[in-house]
Short mmCIF file of N, CA and C in Angstrom, two decimals:
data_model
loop_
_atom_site.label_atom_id
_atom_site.label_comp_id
_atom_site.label_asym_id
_atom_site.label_seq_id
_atom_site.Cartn_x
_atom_site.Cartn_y
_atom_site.Cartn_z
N UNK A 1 11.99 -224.95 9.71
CA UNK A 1 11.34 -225.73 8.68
C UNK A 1 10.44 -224.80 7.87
N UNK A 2 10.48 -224.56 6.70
CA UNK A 2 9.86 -224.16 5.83
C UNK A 2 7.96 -224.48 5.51
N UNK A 3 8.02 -226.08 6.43
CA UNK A 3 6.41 -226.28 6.19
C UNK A 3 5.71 -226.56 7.28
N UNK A 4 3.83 -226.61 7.19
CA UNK A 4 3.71 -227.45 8.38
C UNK A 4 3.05 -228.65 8.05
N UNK A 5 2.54 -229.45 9.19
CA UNK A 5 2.10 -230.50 9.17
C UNK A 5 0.69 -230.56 9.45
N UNK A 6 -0.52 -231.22 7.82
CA UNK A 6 -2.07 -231.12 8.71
C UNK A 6 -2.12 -232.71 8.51
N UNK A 7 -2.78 -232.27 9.72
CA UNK A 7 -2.92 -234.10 10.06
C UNK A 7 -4.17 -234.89 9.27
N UNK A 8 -4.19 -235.89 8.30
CA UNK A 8 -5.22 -236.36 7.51
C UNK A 8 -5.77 -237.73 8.43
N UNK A 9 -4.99 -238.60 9.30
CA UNK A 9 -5.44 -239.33 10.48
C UNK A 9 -5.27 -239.27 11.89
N UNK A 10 -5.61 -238.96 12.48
CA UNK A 10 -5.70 -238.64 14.18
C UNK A 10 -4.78 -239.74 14.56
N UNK A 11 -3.76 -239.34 15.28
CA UNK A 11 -2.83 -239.36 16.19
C UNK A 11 -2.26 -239.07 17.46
N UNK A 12 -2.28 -239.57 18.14
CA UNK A 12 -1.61 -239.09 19.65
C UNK A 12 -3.02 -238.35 19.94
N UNK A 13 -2.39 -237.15 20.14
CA UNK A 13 -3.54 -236.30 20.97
C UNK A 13 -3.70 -235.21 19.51
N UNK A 14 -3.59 -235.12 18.41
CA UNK A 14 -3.82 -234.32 17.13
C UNK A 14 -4.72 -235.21 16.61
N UNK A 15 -5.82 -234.29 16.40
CA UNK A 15 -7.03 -234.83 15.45
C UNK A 15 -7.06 -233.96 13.80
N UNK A 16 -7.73 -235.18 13.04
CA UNK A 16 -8.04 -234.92 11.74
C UNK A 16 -8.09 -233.26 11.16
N UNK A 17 -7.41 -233.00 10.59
CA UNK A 17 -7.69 -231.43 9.70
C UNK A 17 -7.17 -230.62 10.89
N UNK A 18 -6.42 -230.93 11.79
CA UNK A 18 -5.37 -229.64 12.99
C UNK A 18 -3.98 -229.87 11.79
N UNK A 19 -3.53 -228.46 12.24
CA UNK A 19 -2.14 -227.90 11.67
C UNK A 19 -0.97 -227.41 12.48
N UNK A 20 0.05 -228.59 12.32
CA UNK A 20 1.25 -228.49 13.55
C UNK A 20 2.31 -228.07 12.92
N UNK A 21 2.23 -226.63 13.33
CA UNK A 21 3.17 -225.24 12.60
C UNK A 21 4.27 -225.45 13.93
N UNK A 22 4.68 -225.96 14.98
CA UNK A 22 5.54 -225.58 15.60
C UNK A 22 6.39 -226.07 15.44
N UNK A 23 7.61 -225.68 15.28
CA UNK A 23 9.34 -226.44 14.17
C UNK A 23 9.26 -227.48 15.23
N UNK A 24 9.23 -227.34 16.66
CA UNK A 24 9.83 -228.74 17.32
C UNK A 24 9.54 -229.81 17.12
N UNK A 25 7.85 -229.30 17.07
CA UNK A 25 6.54 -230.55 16.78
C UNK A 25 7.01 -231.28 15.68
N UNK A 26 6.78 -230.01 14.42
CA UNK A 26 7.26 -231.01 13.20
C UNK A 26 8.64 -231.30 12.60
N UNK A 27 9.57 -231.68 13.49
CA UNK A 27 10.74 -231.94 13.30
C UNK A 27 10.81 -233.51 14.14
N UNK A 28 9.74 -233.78 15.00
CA UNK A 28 9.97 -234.50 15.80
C UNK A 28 8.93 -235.59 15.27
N UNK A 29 7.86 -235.17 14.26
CA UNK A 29 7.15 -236.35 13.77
C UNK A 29 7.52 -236.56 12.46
N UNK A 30 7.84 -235.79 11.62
CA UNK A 30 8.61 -235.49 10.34
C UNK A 30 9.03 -237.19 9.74
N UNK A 31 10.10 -237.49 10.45
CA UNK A 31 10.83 -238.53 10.04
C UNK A 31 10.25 -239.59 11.15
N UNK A 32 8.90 -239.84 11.72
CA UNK A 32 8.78 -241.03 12.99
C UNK A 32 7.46 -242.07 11.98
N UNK A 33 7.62 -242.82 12.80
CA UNK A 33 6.77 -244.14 12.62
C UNK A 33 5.05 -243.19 12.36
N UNK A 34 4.92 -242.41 12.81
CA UNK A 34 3.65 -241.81 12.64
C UNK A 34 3.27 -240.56 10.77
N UNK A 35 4.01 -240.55 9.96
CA UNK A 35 4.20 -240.33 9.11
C UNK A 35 2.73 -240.54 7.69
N UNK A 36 2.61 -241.86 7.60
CA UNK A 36 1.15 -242.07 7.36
C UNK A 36 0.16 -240.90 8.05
N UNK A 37 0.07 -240.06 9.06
CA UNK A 37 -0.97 -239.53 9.69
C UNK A 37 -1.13 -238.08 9.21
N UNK A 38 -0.19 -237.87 8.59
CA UNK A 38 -0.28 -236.38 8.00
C UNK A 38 0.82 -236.16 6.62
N UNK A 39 0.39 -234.71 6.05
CA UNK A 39 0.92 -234.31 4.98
C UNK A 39 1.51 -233.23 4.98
N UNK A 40 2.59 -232.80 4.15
CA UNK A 40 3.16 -231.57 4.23
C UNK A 40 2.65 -230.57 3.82
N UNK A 41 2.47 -229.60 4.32
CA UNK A 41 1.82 -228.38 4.10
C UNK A 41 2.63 -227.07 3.83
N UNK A 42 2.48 -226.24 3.27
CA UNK A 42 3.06 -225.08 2.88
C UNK A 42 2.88 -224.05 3.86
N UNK A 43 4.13 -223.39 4.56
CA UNK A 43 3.98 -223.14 6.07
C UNK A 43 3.51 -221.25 5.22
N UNK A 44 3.01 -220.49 5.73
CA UNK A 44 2.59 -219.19 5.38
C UNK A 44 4.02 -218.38 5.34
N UNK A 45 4.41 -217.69 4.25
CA UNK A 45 5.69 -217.32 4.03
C UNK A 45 6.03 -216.25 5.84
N UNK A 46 6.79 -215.75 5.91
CA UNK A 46 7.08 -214.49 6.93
C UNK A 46 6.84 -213.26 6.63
N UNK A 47 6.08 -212.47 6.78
CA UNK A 47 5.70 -211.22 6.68
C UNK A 47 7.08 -210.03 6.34
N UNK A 48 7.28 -210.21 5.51
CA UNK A 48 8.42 -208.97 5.37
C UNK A 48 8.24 -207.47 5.56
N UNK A 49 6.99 -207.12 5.45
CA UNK A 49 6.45 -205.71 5.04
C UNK A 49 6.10 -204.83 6.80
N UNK A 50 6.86 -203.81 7.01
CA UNK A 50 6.73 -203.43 8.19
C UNK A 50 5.59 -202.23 8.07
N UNK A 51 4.88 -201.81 9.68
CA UNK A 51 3.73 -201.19 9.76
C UNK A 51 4.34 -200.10 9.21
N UNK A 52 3.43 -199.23 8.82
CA UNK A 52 3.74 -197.94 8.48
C UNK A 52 3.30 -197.11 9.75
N UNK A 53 5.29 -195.88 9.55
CA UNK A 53 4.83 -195.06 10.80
C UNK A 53 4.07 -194.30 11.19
N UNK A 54 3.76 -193.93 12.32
CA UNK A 54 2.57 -193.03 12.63
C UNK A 54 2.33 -191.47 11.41
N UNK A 55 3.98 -191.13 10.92
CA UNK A 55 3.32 -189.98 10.10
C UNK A 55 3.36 -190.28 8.71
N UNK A 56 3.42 -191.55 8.86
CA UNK A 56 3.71 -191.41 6.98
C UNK A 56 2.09 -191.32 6.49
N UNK A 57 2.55 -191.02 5.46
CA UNK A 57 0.86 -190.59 4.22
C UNK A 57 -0.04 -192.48 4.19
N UNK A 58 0.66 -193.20 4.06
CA UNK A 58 -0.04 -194.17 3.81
C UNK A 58 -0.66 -195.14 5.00
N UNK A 59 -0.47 -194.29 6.47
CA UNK A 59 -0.94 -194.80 7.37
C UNK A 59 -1.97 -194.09 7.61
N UNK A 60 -2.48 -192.98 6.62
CA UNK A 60 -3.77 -192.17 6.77
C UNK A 60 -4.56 -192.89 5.80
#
């Protein structure tokens, strides 16, 4: 899933302003009766950019 879920009404055991980034989680409340309780959120893209190696110039 591309997003996550912050919760704007407390539910289950997730309280107000928590953020449920885990795909299972939000695949599994996504489409349920609990829907009213939160909003879609824009999940943080994936880091594409790898460390730089130990000798390169820009790791000095």
């Amino acid at each position: 899933m591309n997003f996550n879920l912050t919760v704007i009404e407390a539910f289950l055991s997730h309280s107000k302003g928590e953020v449920i980034s885990d795909p299972a989680e939000v695949a599994k409340y996504v489409d349920s009766d609990w829907q009213g309780h939160f909003v879609k959120s824009a999940a943080p893209a994936a880091s594409t950019t790898k460390p730089a190696a130990k000798g390169d110039a820009a790791a000095k």
